[in-house]
Coordinates of C-alpha atoms (C1' of nucleotides) in Angstrom, one line a residue:
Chain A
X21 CA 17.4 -17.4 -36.8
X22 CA 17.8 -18.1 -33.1
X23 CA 19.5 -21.0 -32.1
X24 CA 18.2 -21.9 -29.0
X25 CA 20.7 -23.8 -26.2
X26 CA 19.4 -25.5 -23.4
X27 CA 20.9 -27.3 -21.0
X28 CA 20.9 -30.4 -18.8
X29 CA 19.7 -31.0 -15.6
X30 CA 23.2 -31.8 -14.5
X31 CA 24.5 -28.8 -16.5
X32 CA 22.0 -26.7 -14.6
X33 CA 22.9 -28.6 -11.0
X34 CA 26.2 -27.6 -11.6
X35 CA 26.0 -24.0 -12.4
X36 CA 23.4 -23.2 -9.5
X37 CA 24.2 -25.6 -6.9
X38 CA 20.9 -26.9 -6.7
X39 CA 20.5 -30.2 -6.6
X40 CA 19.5 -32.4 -9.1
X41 CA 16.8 -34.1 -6.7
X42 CA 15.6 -30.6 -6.4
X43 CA 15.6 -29.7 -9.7
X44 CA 13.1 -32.9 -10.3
X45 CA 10.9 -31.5 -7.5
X46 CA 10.4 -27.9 -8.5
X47 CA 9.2 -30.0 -11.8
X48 CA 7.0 -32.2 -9.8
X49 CA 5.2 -29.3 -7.8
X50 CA 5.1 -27.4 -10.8
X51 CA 7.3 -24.5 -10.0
X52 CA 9.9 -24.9 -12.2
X53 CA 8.7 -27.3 -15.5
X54 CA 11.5 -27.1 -18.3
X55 CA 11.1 -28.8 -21.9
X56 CA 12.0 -32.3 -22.5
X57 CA 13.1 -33.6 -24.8
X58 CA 10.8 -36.0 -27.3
X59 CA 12.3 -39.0 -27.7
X60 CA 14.2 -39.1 -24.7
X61 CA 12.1 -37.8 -21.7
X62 CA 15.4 -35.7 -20.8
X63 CA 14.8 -32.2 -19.4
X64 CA 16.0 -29.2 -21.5
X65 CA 16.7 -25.9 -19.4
X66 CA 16.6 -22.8 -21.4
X67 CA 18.3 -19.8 -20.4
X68 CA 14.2 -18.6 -19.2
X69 CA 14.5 -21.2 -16.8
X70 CA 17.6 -20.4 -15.7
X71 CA 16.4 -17.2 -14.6
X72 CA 13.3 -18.4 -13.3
X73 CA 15.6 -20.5 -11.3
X74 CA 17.5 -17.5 -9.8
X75 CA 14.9 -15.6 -8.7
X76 CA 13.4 -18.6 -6.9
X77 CA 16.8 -19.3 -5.5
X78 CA 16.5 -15.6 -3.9
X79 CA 13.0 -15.5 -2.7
X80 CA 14.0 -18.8 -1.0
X81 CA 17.0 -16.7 0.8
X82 CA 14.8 -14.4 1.8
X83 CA 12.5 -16.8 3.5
X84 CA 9.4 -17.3 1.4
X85 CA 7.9 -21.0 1.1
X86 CA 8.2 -22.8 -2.5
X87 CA 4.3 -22.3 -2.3
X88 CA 4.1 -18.9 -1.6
X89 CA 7.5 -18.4 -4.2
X90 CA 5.0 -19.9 -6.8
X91 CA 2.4 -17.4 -6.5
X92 CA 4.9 -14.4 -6.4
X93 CA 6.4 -15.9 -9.6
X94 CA 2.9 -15.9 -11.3
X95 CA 1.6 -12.3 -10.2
X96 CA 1.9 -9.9 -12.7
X97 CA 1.3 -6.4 -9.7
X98 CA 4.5 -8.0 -8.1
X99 CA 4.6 -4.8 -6.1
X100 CA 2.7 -3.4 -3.5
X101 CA 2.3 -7.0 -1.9
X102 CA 6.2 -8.1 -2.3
X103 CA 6.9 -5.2 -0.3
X104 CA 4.5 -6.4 2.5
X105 CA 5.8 -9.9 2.5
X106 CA 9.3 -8.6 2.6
X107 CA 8.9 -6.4 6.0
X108 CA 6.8 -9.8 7.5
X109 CA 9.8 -12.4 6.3
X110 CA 11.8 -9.7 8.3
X111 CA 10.0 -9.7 11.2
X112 CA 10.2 -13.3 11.6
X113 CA 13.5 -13.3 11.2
X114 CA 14.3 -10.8 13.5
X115 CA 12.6 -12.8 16.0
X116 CA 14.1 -16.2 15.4
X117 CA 17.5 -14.2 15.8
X118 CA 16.9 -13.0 18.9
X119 CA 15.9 -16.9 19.7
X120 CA 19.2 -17.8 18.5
X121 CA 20.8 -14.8 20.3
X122 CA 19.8 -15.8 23.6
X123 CA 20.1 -19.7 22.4
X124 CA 24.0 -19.1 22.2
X125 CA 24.3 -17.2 25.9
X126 CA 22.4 -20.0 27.5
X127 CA 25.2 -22.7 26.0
X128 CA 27.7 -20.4 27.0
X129 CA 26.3 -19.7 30.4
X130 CA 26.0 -23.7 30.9
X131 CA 29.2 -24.4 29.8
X132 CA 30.5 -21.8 32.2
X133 CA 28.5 -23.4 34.9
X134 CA 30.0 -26.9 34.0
X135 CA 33.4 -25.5 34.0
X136 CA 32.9 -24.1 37.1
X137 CA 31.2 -27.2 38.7
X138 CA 32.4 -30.1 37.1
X139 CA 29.8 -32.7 37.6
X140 CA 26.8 -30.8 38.0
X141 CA 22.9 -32.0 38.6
X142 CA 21.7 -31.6 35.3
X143 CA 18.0 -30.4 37.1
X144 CA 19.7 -27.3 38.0
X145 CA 21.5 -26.4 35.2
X146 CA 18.2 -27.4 33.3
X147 CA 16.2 -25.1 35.9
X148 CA 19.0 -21.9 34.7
X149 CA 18.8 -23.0 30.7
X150 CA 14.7 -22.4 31.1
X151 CA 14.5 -19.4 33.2
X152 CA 16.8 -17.8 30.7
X153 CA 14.6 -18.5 28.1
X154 CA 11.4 -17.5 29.6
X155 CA 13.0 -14.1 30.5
X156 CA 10.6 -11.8 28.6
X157 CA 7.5 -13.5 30.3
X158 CA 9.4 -13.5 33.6
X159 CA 9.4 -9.8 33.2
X160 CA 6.2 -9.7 32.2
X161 CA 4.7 -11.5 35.6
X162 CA 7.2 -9.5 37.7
X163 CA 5.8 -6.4 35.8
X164 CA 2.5 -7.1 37.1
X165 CA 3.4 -7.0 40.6
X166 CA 6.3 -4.4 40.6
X167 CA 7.0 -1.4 38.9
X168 CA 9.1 -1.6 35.6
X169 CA 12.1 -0.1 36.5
X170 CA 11.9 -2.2 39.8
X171 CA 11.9 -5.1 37.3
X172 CA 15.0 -3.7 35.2
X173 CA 17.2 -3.6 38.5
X174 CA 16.6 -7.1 39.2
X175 CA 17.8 -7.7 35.4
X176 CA 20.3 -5.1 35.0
X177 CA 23.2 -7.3 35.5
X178 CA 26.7 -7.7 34.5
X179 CA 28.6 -10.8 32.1
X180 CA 29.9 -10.9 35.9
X181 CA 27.4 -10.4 38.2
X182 CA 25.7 -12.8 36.2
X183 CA 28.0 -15.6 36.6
X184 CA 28.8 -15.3 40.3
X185 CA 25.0 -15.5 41.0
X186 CA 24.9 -18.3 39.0
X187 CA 27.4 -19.8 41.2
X188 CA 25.8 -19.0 44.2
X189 CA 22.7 -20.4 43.5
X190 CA 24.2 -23.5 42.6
X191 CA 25.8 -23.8 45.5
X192 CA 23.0 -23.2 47.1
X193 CA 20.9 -26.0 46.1
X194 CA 23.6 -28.5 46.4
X195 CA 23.6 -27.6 50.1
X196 CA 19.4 -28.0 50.4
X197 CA 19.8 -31.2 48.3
X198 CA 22.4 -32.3 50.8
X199 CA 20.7 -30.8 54.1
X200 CA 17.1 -31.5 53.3
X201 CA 14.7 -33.2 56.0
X202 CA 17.4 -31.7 58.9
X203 CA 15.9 -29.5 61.7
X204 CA 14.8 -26.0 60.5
X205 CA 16.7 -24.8 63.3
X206 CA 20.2 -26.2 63.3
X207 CA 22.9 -24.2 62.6
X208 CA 24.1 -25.3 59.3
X209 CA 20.4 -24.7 58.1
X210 CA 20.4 -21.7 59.5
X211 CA 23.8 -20.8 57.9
X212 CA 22.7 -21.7 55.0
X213 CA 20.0 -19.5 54.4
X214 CA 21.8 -16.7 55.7
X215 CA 24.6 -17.2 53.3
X216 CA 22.5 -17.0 50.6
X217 CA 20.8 -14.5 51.6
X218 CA 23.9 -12.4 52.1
X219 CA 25.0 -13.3 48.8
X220 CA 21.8 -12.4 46.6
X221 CA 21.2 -9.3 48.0
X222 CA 24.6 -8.5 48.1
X223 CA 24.3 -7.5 44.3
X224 CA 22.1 -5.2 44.8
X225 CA 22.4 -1.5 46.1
X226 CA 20.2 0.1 49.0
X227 CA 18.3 2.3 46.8
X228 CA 16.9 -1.0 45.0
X229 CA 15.9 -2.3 48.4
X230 CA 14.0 0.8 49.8
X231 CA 12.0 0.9 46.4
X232 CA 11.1 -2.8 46.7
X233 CA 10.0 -2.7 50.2
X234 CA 7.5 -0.2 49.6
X235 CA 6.3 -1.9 47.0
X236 CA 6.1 -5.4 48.6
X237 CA 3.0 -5.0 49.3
X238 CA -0.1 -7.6 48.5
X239 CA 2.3 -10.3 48.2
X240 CA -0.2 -13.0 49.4
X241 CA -2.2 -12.5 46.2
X242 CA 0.4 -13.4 44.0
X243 CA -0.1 -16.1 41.3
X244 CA 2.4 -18.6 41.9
X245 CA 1.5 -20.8 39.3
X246 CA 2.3 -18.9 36.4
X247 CA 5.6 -18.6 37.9
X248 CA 5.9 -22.0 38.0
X249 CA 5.4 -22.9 34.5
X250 CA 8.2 -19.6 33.5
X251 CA 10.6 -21.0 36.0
X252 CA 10.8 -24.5 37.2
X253 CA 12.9 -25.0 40.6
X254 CA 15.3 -27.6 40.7
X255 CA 13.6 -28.5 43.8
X256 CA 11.6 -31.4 44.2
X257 CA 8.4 -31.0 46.2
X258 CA 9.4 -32.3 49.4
X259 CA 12.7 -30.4 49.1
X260 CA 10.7 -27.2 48.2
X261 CA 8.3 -27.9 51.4
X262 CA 11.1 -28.2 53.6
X263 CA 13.1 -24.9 52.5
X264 CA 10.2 -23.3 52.8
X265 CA 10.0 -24.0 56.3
X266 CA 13.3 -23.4 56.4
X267 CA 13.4 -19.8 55.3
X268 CA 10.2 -18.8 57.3
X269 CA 12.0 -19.9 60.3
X270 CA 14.8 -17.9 59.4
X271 CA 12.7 -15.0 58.7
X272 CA 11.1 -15.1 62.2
X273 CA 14.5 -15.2 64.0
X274 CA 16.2 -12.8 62.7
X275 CA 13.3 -10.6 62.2
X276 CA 13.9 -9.7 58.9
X277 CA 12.3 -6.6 57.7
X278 CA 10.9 -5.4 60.8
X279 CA 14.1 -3.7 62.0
Chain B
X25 CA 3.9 -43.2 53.5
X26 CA 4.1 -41.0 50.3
X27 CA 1.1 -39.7 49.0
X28 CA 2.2 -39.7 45.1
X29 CA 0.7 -37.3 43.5
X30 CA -0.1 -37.1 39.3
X31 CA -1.4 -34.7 37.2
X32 CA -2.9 -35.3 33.4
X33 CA -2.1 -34.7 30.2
X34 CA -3.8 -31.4 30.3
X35 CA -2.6 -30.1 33.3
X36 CA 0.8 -30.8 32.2
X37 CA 0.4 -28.6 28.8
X38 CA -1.0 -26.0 31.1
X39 CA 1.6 -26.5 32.9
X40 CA 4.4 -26.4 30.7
X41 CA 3.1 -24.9 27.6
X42 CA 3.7 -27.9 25.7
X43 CA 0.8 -29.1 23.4
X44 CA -1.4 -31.9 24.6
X45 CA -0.8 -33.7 20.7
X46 CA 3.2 -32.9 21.5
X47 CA 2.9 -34.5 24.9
X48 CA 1.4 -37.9 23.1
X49 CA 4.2 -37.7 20.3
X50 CA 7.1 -37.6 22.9
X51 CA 5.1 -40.9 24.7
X52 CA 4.8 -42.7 21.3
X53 CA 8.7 -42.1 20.6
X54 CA 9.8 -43.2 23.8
X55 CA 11.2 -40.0 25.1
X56 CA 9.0 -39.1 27.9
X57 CA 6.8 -42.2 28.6
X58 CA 4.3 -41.8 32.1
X59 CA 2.3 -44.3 33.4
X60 CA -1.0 -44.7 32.9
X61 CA -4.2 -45.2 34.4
X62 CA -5.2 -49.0 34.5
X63 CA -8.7 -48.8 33.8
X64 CA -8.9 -45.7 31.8
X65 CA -5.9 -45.8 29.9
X66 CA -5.3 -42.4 30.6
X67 CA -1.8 -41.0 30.7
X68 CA -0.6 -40.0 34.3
X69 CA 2.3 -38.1 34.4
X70 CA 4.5 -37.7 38.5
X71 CA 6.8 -35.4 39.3
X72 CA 9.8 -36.8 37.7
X73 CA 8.2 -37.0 34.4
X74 CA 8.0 -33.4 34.8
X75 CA 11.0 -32.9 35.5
X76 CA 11.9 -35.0 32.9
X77 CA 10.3 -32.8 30.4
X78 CA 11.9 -29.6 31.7
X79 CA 14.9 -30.8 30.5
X80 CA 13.9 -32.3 27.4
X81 CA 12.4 -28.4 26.7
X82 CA 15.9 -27.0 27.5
X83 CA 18.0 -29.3 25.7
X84 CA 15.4 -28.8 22.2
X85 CA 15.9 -24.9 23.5
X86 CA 19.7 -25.4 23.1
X87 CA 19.4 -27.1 19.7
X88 CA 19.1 -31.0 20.1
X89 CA 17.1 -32.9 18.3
X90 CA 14.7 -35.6 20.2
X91 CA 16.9 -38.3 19.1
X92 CA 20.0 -36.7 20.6
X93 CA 18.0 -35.8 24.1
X94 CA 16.8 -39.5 24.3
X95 CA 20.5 -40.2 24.4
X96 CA 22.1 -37.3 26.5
X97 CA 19.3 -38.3 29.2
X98 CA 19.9 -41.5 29.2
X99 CA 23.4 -41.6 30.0
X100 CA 24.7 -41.4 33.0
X101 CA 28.3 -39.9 32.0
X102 CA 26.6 -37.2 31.2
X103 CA 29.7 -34.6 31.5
X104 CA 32.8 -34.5 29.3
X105 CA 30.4 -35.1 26.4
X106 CA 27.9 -32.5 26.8
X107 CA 30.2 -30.0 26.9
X108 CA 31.7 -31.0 23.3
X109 CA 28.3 -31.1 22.3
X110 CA 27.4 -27.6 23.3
X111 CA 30.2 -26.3 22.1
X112 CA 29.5 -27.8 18.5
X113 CA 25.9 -26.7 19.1
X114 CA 26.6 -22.7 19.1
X115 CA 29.1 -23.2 16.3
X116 CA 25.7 -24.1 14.5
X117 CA 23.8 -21.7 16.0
X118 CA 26.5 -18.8 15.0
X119 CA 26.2 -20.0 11.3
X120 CA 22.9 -19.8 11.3
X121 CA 22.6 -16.7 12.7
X122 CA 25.0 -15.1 10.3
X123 CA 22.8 -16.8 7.5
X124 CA 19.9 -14.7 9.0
X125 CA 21.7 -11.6 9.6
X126 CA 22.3 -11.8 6.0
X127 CA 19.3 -12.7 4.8
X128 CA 18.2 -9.6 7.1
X129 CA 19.7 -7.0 5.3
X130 CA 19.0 -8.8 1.7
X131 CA 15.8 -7.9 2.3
X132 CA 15.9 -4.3 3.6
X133 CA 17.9 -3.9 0.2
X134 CA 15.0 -5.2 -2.0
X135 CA 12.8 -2.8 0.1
X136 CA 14.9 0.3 -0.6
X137 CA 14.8 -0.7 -4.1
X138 CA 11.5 -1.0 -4.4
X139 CA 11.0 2.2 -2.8
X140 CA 13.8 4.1 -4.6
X141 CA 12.3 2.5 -8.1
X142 CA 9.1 1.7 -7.7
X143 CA 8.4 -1.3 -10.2
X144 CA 11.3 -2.5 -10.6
X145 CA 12.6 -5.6 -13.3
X146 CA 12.7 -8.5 -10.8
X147 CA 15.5 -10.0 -12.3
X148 CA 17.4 -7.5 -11.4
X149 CA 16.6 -7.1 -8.0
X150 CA 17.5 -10.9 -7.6
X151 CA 20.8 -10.6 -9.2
X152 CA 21.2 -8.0 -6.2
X153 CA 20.1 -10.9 -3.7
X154 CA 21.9 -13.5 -4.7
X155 CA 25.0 -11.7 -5.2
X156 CA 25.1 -10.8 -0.9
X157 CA 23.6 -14.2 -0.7
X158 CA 26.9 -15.9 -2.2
X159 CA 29.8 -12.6 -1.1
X160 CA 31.7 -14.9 0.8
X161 CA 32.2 -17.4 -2.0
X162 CA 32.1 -14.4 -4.9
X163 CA 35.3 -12.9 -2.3
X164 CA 37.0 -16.1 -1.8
X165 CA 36.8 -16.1 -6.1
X166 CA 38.2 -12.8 -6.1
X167 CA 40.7 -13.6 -4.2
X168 CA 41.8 -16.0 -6.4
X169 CA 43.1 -13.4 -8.8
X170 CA 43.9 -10.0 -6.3
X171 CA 45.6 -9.8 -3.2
X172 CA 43.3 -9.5 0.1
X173 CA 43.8 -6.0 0.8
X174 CA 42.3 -5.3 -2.7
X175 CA 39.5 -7.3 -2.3
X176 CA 38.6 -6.0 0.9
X177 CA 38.7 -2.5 -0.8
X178 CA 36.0 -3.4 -3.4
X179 CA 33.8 -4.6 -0.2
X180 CA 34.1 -2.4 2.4
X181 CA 31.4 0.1 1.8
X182 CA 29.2 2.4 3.7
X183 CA 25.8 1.9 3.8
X184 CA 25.3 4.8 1.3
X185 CA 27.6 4.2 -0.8
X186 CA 26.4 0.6 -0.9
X187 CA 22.7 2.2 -1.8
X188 CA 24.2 4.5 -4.5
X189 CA 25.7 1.7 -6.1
X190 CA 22.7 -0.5 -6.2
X191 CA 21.0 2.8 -8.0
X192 CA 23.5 3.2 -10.5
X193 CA 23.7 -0.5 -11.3
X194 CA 19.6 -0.4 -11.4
X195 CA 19.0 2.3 -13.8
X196 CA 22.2 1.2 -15.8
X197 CA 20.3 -2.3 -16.6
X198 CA 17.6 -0.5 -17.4
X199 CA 19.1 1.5 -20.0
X200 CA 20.8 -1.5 -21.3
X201 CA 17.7 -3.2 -21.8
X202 CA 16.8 -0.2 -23.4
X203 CA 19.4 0.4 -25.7
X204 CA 20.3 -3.4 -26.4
X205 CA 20.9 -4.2 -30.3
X206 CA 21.8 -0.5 -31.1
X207 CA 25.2 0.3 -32.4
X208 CA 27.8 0.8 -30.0
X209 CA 29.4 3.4 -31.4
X210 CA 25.8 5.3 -31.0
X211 CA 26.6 8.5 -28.8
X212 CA 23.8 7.3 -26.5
X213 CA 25.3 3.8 -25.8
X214 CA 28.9 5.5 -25.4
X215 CA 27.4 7.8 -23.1
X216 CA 25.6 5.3 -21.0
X217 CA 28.4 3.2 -20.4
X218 CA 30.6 6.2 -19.5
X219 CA 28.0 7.2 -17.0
X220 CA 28.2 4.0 -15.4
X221 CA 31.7 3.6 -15.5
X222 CA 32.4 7.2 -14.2
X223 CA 29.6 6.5 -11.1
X224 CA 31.1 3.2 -10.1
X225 CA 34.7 4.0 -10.2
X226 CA 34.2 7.4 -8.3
X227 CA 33.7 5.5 -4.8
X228 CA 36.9 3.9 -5.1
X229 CA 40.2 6.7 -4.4
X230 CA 43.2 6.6 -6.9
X231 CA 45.2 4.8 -4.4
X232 CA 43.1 2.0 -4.9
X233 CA 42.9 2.2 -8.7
X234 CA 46.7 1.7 -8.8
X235 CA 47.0 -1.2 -6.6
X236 CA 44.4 -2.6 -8.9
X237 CA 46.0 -1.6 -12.0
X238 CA 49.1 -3.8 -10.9
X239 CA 47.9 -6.7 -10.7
X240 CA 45.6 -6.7 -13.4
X241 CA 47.6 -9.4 -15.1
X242 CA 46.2 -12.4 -16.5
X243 CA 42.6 -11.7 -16.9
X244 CA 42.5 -14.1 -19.7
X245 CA 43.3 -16.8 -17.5
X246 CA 39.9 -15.9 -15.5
X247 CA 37.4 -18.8 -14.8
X248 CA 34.1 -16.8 -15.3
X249 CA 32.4 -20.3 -15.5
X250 CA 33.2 -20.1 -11.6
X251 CA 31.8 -16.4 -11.5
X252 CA 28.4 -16.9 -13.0
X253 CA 27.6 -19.8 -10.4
X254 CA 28.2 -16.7 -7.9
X255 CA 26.5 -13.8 -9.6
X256 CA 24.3 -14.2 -11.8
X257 CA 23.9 -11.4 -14.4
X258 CA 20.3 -9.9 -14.6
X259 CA 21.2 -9.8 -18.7
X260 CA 20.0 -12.7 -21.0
X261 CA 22.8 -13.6 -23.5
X262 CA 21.8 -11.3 -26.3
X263 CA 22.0 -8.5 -23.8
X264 CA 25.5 -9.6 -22.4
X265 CA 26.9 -10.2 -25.8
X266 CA 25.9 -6.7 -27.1
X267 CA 27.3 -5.1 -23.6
X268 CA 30.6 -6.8 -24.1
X269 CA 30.5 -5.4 -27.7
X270 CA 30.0 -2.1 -26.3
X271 CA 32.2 -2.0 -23.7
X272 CA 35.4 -3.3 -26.0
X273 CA 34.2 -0.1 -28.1
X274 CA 34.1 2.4 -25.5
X275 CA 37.3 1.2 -24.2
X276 CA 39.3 0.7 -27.0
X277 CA 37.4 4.8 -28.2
X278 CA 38.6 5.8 -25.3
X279 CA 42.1 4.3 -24.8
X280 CA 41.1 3.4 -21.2
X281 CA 44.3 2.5 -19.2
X282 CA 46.7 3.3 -22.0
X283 CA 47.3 6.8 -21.3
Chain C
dT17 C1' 31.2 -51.3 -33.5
dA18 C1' 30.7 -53.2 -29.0
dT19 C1' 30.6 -52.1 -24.6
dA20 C1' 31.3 -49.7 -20.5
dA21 C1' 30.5 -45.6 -17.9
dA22 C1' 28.1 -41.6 -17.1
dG23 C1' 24.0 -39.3 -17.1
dC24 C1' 19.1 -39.2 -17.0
dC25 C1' 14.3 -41.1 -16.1
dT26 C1' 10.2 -42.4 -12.9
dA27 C1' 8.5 -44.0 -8.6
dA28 C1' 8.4 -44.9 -4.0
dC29 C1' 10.0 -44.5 0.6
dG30 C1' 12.3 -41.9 4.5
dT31 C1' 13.2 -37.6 7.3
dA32 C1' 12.0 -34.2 11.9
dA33 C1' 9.0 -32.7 14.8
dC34 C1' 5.2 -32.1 15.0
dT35 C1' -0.3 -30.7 13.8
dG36 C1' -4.9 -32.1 12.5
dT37 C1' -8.8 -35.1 12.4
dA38 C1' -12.0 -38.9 13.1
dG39 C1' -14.3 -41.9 15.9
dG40 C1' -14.7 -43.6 20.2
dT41 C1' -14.2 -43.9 25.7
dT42 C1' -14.0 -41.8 30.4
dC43 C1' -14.8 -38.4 33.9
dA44 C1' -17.2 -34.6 36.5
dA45 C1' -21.1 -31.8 37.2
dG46 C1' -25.9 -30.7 37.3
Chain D
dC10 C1' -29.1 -39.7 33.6
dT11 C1' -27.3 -36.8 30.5
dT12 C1' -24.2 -33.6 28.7
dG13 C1' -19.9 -31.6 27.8
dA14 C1' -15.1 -31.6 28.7
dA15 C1' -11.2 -34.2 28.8
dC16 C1' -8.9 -38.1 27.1
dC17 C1' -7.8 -42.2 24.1
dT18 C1' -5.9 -44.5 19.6
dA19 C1' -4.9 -44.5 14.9
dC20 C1' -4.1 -42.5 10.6
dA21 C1' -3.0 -38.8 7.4
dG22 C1' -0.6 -34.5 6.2
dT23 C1' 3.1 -30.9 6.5
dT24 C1' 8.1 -28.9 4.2
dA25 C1' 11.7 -29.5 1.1
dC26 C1' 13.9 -32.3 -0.1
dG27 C1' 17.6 -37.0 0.3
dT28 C1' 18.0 -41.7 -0.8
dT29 C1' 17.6 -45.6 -3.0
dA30 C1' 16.0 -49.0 -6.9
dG31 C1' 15.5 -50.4 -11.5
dG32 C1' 15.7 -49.1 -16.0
dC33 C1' 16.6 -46.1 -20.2
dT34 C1' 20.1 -42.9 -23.2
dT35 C1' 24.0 -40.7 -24.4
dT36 C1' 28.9 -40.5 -24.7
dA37 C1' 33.6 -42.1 -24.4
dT38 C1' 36.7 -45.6 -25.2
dA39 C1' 38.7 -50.3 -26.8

DNA sequence: TATAAAGCCTAACGTAACTGTAGGTTCAAG
DNA sequence: CTTGAACCTACAGTTACGTTAGGCTTTATA
């Protein structure tokens, strides 16, 4: 003689933590469908469901859909394919940690850069935020132009390094914003540029620079708008037109790369 | 004079890499709203709307939601808040990268079960889940009743050891299943349980024994209601009823902590 | 024993951030 | 002039529930 206990929904809500609500829907989409009780239309959990109710609990921590919990739940082989499904649910979730990974180190490089600034256009630190998180296809376009360990110097940088070019570069377009439309060939334009200049390469050693010039080589056939969509400048057009100027003037001068 | 120029909806996704249907949801919701073409109807989208949705991308990149980007770019403040904001936004993005991490390793677990055991009783292998699913909660229980240094004993494992353990657990609900309903003073049953004991306690050192020894007090007093919600058993009640049975009988056989 | 409170029921709508589809208009090229 | 690509609106569907609303049942208390 068996007596057989089952238990409430609320019983079962409290010894799970799932919720009542929830309960009802695993019953409504047919993944979890306890006995009721005759006269009263109340659910009866038996210690079965309870079980039932664990694994589903798991296969839901592990990443699987309600829908694709059911089938698991009704295959008998269970094996060879739960193994499969296992090393795909990993794979995505390796990749949406890595999303979150570099998620957290673009808040903490923007809060950095607020710090830093204060009141900061929000276009720039938008324009730093994106290029961060279009890295990989950044590499990917600069890859097709340069050679890879070219690529990995530009990238190889420090928490440091990092920051102080951030600063820079802000900097920097505060000063076009500002200076925009002015004479190509005043001073403070002039300065400008140079600063920059100075700044950017400072990070990086000769060596890096006697690799890239031999390589900077076709650079008129370079497809500038795929860049574009990986890394938005903070620049509107007319600012962009003008800097451009700006830095070929600069070039000419001070005959950059001839020398 | 200004030449404005506009691009279209598709050039935009091209652009951008934001779907064409996306681009029409963030119009109908208000969040990124370009003006359109009189007679056609067709949306036309300047330089500022791309802009626009630069940012929009970034901010959903850093974890708002649409509603909370409508807002942020709308004000003009714009400072003191966002960086609370951000700040509050990792704090999610840490938790739910911990959840992953977790859910990582649950499942190269279940694979080295499988592998180790080929079919294996699912049951079990979710009691294994959900047990790393809940260890914060199970260790915040535990501490309840031991001191921290003694619950961070019964944790801190190895990556081996951890494996070994799942083994020994594995093939010990096996035999149980097996054995269940046979008397427990049956030299198999006495046997089994000894095995198991022997194997689990082996990974702990003496030192650790003792400590535990002292303050096992008031186990009476234990709230295993509590426990169950954390762990569940991979037994059904018959089976936990006759293993309780047979450990009191090996124990008492065996005058376990007497000596 | 009456009644209140707690627990349960169904049914329907709401959520976030889209995706998909149907049926129709506009634009660009040959 | 036609054809195909690009665009339009409008509606439905997705996931895994949460949130009511309105009405039974069961349990505890006066």
């Amino acid at each position: 003689m068996e007596k057989k206990k089952f238990y409430s929904i609320g019983e079962i809500a409290d010894k799970t933590g799932v919720s009542i609500r929830t309960l009802h829907y695993y019953d409504d989409i047919g993944l979890l469908t306890p006995a009721k009780d005759e006269s009263s239309g109340h659910r009866k959990y038996s210690e079965d469901d309870i079980m039932k109710l664990q694994k589903i609990i798991s296969y839901k921590f592990i990443g699987f859909s309600l829908e694709q919990i059911k089938e698991i739940l009704s295959e008998q082989k269970f094996n060879m394919n739960l193994v499969d499904s296992l090393m795909m649910q990993k794979k995505l979730f390796e990749k949406e940690k890595k999303r979150i990974e570099t998620s957290i180190s673009a808040i903490d490089r923007a809060i950095k850069i607020i710090h830093e600034h204060g009141e900061i256009d929000s276009v720039v630190l938008m324009s730093l935020i994106r290029s961060m998180q279009t890295e990989d296809k950044q590499r990917e376009w600069l890859e097709s132009y340069f050679d890879k360990d070219v690529v990995d110097m530009i990238y190889v940088q420090t928490e440091g390094e990092m920051q102080k070019l951030d600063n820079v570069f802000i900097d920097f377009t505060k000063r076009v914003k500002e200076l925009v439309g002015s004479p190509v060939d005043s001073p403070e334009v002039i300065n400008l540029i140079e600063e920059y200049m100075k700044s950017t390469l400072s990070l990086f050693d000769d060596n890096f620079m006697e690799t890239l010039a031999t390589q900077t080589g076709n650079l008129d056939e370079i497809n500038y708008d795929e860049l574009e969509k990986l890394a938005p400048t903070p620049f509107s057009k007319e600012e962009e037109e003008w800097l451009n100027k700006a830095m070929e003037y600069y070039i000419e001068q001070s005959n950059f790369g001839e020398n």
